[in-house]
Amino acid sequence: MEKEEQFIKRIQELCQNAYQRDIVTFSDFLDLNELHMVNHINYRELGVTLKTCGGYELAERQMAAFIPDALSYVLRPSEGAVQGVCLGNGWEYPMDCLCIQPLAKRFAQPLSHRDYLGAAVNLGIQRSKLGDILVDEKEAYLFCHSSLTEFISGELCRIRNTGVAARKIPDLSGLPERKREEITGTVASVRLDAVLALAFHTSRSQMLPFIETGKVYVNGKMVVSNGYQLKEEDIISVRGKGKFQYSRVLKQTKKDRYSICLYRYR
């Protein structure tokens, strides 16, 4: 509880600075639990507006921008700017995206999300300064705080036994799409616990602790009720398990069960 209180106090300080100085202030990258807390603060009383961004549409780790009311009406996306990263009128989120590639693709070994993250953290970088990592075939895209761009580009030279190079990319339109697999199956109802069990190929009872301990988020909001009814296109994230999108009910079976479709992100 003390950690959460300190976090809320820090957010309130950022809001106060934004309101008193008429500037936009930014948080570090926030995880799902922190984003949940941020989204439940009454910003009207603090005189600011909240906007969050992780660099791309489905980003899990995001920065929060606190915009004073005096500026909120003039901040619009600038023409030609990368949607989301730029708030408009010269204000940008302090984040960059680095493309990490092997020096010799022919001899590069397969690298996982854990490998890329571990290499960055081993440079002494705090996790809060790093956003999502999108892993493609033989390269990865790492979102980071812009103050660390030059440092990472210069120091990240090897991941496991593979020599690599990291460079900032100015245009995010070429980011790889997150791969996902289609999963279909039948459930008794479109309850959260039932759909989680299908998505992660397990039982409802095994998913219940994840729900009860606040590790399940629907569209970025924590849900602690196993009977929560999902809606079409909901995005569900489970800390420690992964993320998927609930699509729709395909049909109702003769035994009054529901055949559903969902897409699990890899």
Short mmCIF file of C-alpha atoms in Angstrom, two decimals:
data_model
loop_
_atom_site.label_atom_id
_atom_site.label_comp_id
_atom_site.label_asym_id
_atom_site.label_seq_id
_atom_site.Cartn_x
_atom_site.Cartn_y
_atom_site.Cartn_z
CA MET A 1 0.00 0.00 0.00
CA GLU A 2 2.87 2.38 0.81
CA LYS A 3 4.28 1.88 -2.70
CA GLU A 4 0.92 2.72 -4.25
CA GLU A 5 0.54 5.82 -2.09
CA GLN A 6 3.99 7.02 -3.17
CA PHE A 7 3.05 6.45 -6.80
CA ILE A 8 -0.19 8.44 -6.48
CA LYS A 9 1.70 11.23 -4.72
CA ARG A 10 4.19 11.38 -7.59
CA ILE A 11 1.36 11.58 -10.14
CA GLN A 12 -0.29 14.37 -8.17
CA GLU A 13 3.02 16.28 -8.14
CA LEU A 14 3.24 15.98 -11.94
CA CYS A 15 -0.30 17.30 -12.23
CA GLN A 16 0.48 20.19 -9.88
CA ASN A 17 3.57 21.15 -11.89
CA ALA A 18 1.57 21.05 -15.12
CA TYR A 19 -1.23 23.23 -13.68
CA GLN A 20 0.99 25.79 -11.93
CA ARG A 21 3.55 26.19 -14.73
CA ASP A 22 1.19 25.77 -17.72
CA ILE A 23 3.36 23.04 -19.24
CA VAL A 24 2.79 19.43 -20.21
CA THR A 25 4.39 16.98 -17.79
CA PHE A 26 5.08 13.31 -18.42
CA SER A 27 5.41 10.15 -16.38
CA ASP A 28 7.83 7.32 -17.09
CA PHE A 29 6.47 4.21 -18.78
CA LEU A 30 3.66 2.80 -16.65
CA ASP A 31 2.70 -0.85 -16.33
CA LEU A 32 -0.90 -2.10 -16.36
CA ASN A 33 -1.41 -1.71 -12.63
CA GLU A 34 -0.02 1.84 -12.64
CA LEU A 35 -2.15 2.75 -15.65
CA HIS A 36 -5.18 1.43 -13.81
CA MET A 37 -4.42 3.72 -10.84
CA VAL A 38 -3.74 6.69 -13.13
CA ASN A 39 -7.06 6.26 -14.90
CA HIS A 40 -8.99 6.41 -11.62
CA ILE A 41 -7.80 9.87 -10.53
CA ASN A 42 -10.19 12.84 -10.78
CA TYR A 43 -8.17 15.18 -13.01
CA ARG A 44 -10.90 17.80 -13.22
CA GLU A 45 -10.14 18.73 -9.61
CA LEU A 46 -6.43 18.98 -10.46
CA GLY A 47 -6.99 21.26 -13.47
CA VAL A 48 -5.38 18.94 -16.02
CA THR A 49 -6.31 16.45 -18.74
CA LEU A 50 -4.79 12.98 -18.99
CA LYS A 51 -3.56 11.38 -22.22
CA THR A 52 -1.58 8.15 -22.46
CA CYS A 53 0.54 6.67 -25.23
CA GLY A 54 2.97 3.81 -25.73
CA GLY A 55 4.03 4.62 -29.28
CA TYR A 56 1.61 2.34 -31.11
CA GLU A 57 -2.04 1.33 -30.86
CA LEU A 58 -1.85 -1.80 -28.70
CA ALA A 59 1.00 -0.71 -26.44
CA GLU A 60 0.83 -2.22 -22.96
CA ARG A 61 3.38 0.00 -21.25
CA GLN A 62 2.50 3.66 -21.74
CA MET A 63 3.54 7.14 -20.71
CA ALA A 64 1.01 9.51 -19.19
CA ALA A 65 0.87 13.15 -20.30
CA PHE A 66 -0.75 15.70 -17.97
CA ILE A 67 -2.00 18.68 -19.96
CA PRO A 68 -3.08 21.84 -18.09
CA ASP A 69 -6.57 23.02 -18.99
CA ALA A 70 -5.11 26.24 -20.39
CA LEU A 71 -3.31 24.23 -23.10
CA SER A 72 -5.66 21.33 -23.72
CA TYR A 73 -7.73 23.12 -26.35
CA VAL A 74 -4.70 23.99 -28.52
CA LEU A 75 -3.02 20.60 -28.45
CA ARG A 76 -3.91 18.73 -31.60
CA PRO A 77 -1.87 16.14 -33.56
CA SER A 78 0.51 17.96 -35.89
CA GLU A 79 0.19 17.36 -39.61
CA GLY A 80 2.53 14.57 -40.69
CA ALA A 81 3.42 13.62 -37.11
CA VAL A 82 3.35 10.06 -35.88
CA GLN A 83 -0.09 9.68 -34.32
CA GLY A 84 0.12 9.36 -30.54
CA VAL A 85 3.81 10.18 -30.02
CA CYS A 86 3.23 13.83 -30.92
CA LEU A 87 0.66 15.81 -28.95
CA GLY A 88 0.83 18.75 -31.37
CA ASN A 89 1.98 22.36 -31.10
CA GLY A 90 5.54 21.25 -30.44
CA TRP A 91 4.70 18.95 -27.53
CA GLU A 92 5.91 15.37 -27.88
CA TYR A 93 6.10 12.41 -25.58
CA PRO A 94 9.73 11.96 -24.49
CA MET A 95 10.03 8.54 -26.11
CA ASP A 96 11.91 7.08 -29.03
CA CYS A 97 11.82 3.78 -30.82
CA LEU A 98 15.06 1.89 -31.45
CA CYS A 99 15.45 -0.83 -34.04
CA ILE A 100 17.84 -3.52 -32.78
CA GLN A 101 19.36 -5.66 -35.54
CA PRO A 102 22.10 -8.30 -35.63
CA LEU A 103 25.36 -7.24 -37.25
CA ALA A 104 25.38 -10.45 -39.27
CA LYS A 105 21.85 -11.76 -39.84
CA ARG A 106 23.16 -14.95 -41.39
CA PHE A 107 24.80 -16.06 -38.15
CA ALA A 108 22.36 -14.49 -35.69
CA GLN A 109 20.74 -16.78 -33.14
CA PRO A 110 17.01 -16.51 -32.37
CA LEU A 111 16.38 -13.93 -29.65
CA SER A 112 13.28 -13.65 -27.47
CA HIS A 113 11.55 -10.75 -25.76
CA ARG A 114 13.29 -11.85 -22.54
CA ASP A 115 16.70 -11.67 -24.24
CA TYR A 116 16.18 -8.12 -25.50
CA LEU A 117 14.76 -6.89 -22.20
CA GLY A 118 17.50 -8.55 -20.18
CA ALA A 119 20.21 -6.97 -22.32
CA ALA A 120 18.72 -3.49 -21.83
CA VAL A 121 18.23 -3.92 -18.08
CA ASN A 122 21.80 -5.25 -17.73
CA LEU A 123 23.01 -1.86 -18.96
CA GLY A 124 21.70 -0.47 -15.66
CA ILE A 125 18.48 0.94 -17.10
CA GLN A 126 15.38 1.01 -14.90
CA ARG A 127 12.38 -0.88 -16.26
CA SER A 128 10.26 2.29 -15.96
CA LYS A 129 12.41 3.92 -18.65
CA LEU A 130 11.60 1.17 -21.14
CA GLY A 131 8.35 0.64 -22.98
CA ASP A 132 7.17 -2.28 -25.06
CA ILE A 133 9.48 -4.46 -27.13
CA LEU A 134 8.15 -5.73 -30.45
CA VAL A 135 10.08 -8.80 -31.62
CA ASP A 136 10.12 -9.57 -35.34
CA GLU A 137 12.01 -12.26 -37.28
CA LYS A 138 15.63 -11.25 -36.57
CA GLU A 139 15.17 -7.79 -35.13
CA ALA A 140 13.27 -5.99 -32.41
CA TYR A 141 11.81 -2.56 -31.78
CA LEU A 142 12.38 -1.11 -28.34
CA PHE A 143 10.54 1.93 -27.01
CA CYS A 144 12.55 3.89 -24.48
CA HIS A 145 12.74 7.26 -22.76
CA SER A 146 14.36 9.70 -25.18
CA SER A 147 17.02 10.63 -22.61
CA LEU A 148 18.44 7.09 -23.00
CA THR A 149 18.39 6.84 -26.79
CA GLU A 150 22.01 7.82 -27.32
CA PHE A 151 23.21 5.68 -24.40
CA ILE A 152 21.44 2.52 -25.59
CA SER A 153 22.54 3.09 -29.19
CA GLY A 154 26.15 3.31 -28.06
CA GLU A 155 26.24 0.61 -25.39
CA LEU A 156 23.93 -2.16 -26.60
CA CYS A 157 26.38 -4.15 -28.71
CA ARG A 158 25.68 -7.79 -27.86
CA ILE A 159 22.69 -9.89 -26.86
CA ARG A 160 23.71 -13.37 -25.74
CA ASN A 161 26.23 -14.42 -28.42
CA THR A 162 24.89 -12.16 -31.15
CA GLY A 163 26.48 -8.83 -32.01
CA VAL A 164 23.82 -6.17 -32.53
CA ALA A 165 23.40 -2.52 -33.41
CA ALA A 166 20.62 -0.22 -32.17
CA ARG A 167 19.47 2.84 -34.08
CA LYS A 168 16.65 5.31 -33.64
CA ILE A 169 13.93 5.14 -36.28
CA PRO A 170 12.15 8.44 -37.08
CA ASP A 171 9.08 6.89 -38.73
CA LEU A 172 6.94 4.39 -36.84
CA SER A 173 4.69 3.55 -39.77
CA GLY A 174 6.87 0.55 -40.62
CA LEU A 175 6.56 -1.17 -37.26
CA PRO A 176 5.77 -4.87 -37.58
CA GLU A 177 2.23 -5.85 -36.76
CA ARG A 178 1.88 -7.97 -33.66
CA LYS A 179 1.41 -11.57 -34.67
CA ARG A 180 -1.67 -13.28 -33.36
CA GLU A 181 -3.26 -16.69 -33.58
CA GLU A 182 -6.96 -17.37 -33.93
CA ILE A 183 -8.48 -19.55 -31.23
CA THR A 184 -11.98 -20.96 -31.39
CA GLY A 185 -13.82 -23.08 -28.86
CA THR A 186 -16.97 -23.42 -26.82
CA VAL A 187 -17.72 -21.88 -23.43
CA ALA A 188 -20.72 -22.03 -21.11
CA SER A 189 -21.00 -18.23 -21.23
CA VAL A 190 -18.94 -15.22 -22.25
CA ARG A 191 -17.77 -14.74 -18.67
CA LEU A 192 -14.25 -13.55 -18.07
CA ASP A 193 -13.06 -16.74 -16.35
CA ALA A 194 -14.45 -18.99 -19.08
CA VAL A 195 -12.89 -17.01 -21.92
CA LEU A 196 -9.54 -16.79 -20.09
CA ALA A 197 -9.51 -20.56 -19.70
CA LEU A 198 -10.04 -20.98 -23.45
CA ALA A 199 -7.44 -18.36 -24.39
CA PHE A 200 -4.69 -19.89 -22.25
CA HIS A 201 -5.68 -23.55 -22.65
CA THR A 202 -6.31 -24.13 -18.96
CA SER A 203 -9.20 -24.39 -16.49
CA ARG A 204 -11.40 -21.66 -15.02
CA SER A 205 -10.20 -22.55 -11.51
CA GLN A 206 -6.57 -22.05 -12.52
CA MET A 207 -7.34 -18.59 -13.92
CA LEU A 208 -9.34 -17.49 -10.87
CA PRO A 209 -6.25 -16.47 -8.79
CA PHE A 210 -5.12 -14.15 -11.60
CA ILE A 211 -8.49 -12.39 -11.49
CA GLU A 212 -8.71 -12.20 -7.69
CA THR A 213 -5.18 -10.80 -7.30
CA GLY A 214 -5.74 -7.97 -9.80
CA LYS A 215 -3.67 -9.33 -12.67
CA VAL A 216 -6.42 -9.19 -15.30
CA TYR A 217 -7.20 -6.03 -17.27
CA VAL A 218 -9.95 -5.44 -19.80
CA ASN A 219 -9.27 -2.48 -22.10
CA GLY A 220 -6.68 -1.27 -19.59
CA LYS A 221 -8.95 -1.43 -16.54
CA MET A 222 -8.49 -3.95 -13.75
CA VAL A 223 -11.33 -6.45 -13.43
CA VAL A 224 -11.58 -8.58 -10.28
CA SER A 225 -14.94 -10.23 -10.96
CA ASN A 226 -14.74 -13.65 -12.61
CA GLY A 227 -18.33 -13.20 -13.83
CA TYR A 228 -17.54 -10.05 -15.83
CA GLN A 229 -19.28 -10.25 -19.23
CA LEU A 230 -16.95 -9.53 -22.13
CA LYS A 231 -18.00 -7.48 -25.13
CA GLU A 232 -16.94 -7.85 -28.75
CA GLU A 233 -13.46 -6.44 -29.53
CA ASP A 234 -12.44 -6.22 -25.83
CA ILE A 235 -8.68 -6.40 -25.27
CA ILE A 236 -7.75 -8.58 -22.29
CA SER A 237 -4.28 -8.54 -20.69
CA VAL A 238 -3.16 -10.97 -18.00
CA ARG A 239 0.08 -10.17 -16.20
CA GLY A 240 2.44 -13.09 -16.55
CA LYS A 241 0.33 -14.82 -19.22
CA GLY A 242 -0.20 -12.57 -22.23
CA LYS A 243 -2.80 -10.61 -24.18
CA PHE A 244 -5.69 -11.44 -26.47
CA GLN A 245 -8.71 -9.86 -28.15
CA TYR A 246 -12.15 -11.37 -27.69
CA SER A 247 -13.80 -11.25 -31.11
CA ARG A 248 -17.36 -12.55 -31.14
CA VAL A 249 -19.82 -15.38 -30.64
CA LEU A 250 -19.88 -17.58 -33.73
CA LYS A 251 -22.98 -19.58 -32.84
CA GLN A 252 -24.93 -21.13 -29.99
CA THR A 253 -24.75 -24.91 -29.79
CA LYS A 254 -27.58 -27.35 -29.22
CA LYS A 255 -26.37 -27.76 -25.63
CA ASP A 256 -26.75 -24.01 -25.01
CA ARG A 257 -23.01 -23.39 -25.09
CA TYR A 258 -21.38 -20.62 -27.10
CA SER A 259 -18.86 -21.13 -29.87
CA ILE A 260 -16.57 -18.10 -29.76
CA CYS A 261 -13.57 -16.69 -31.57
CA LEU A 262 -10.63 -14.80 -30.06
CA TYR A 263 -7.16 -13.71 -31.17
CA ARG A 264 -4.18 -14.30 -28.90
CA TYR A 265 -1.13 -12.07 -29.42
CA ARG A 266 2.24 -13.77 -29.57
#
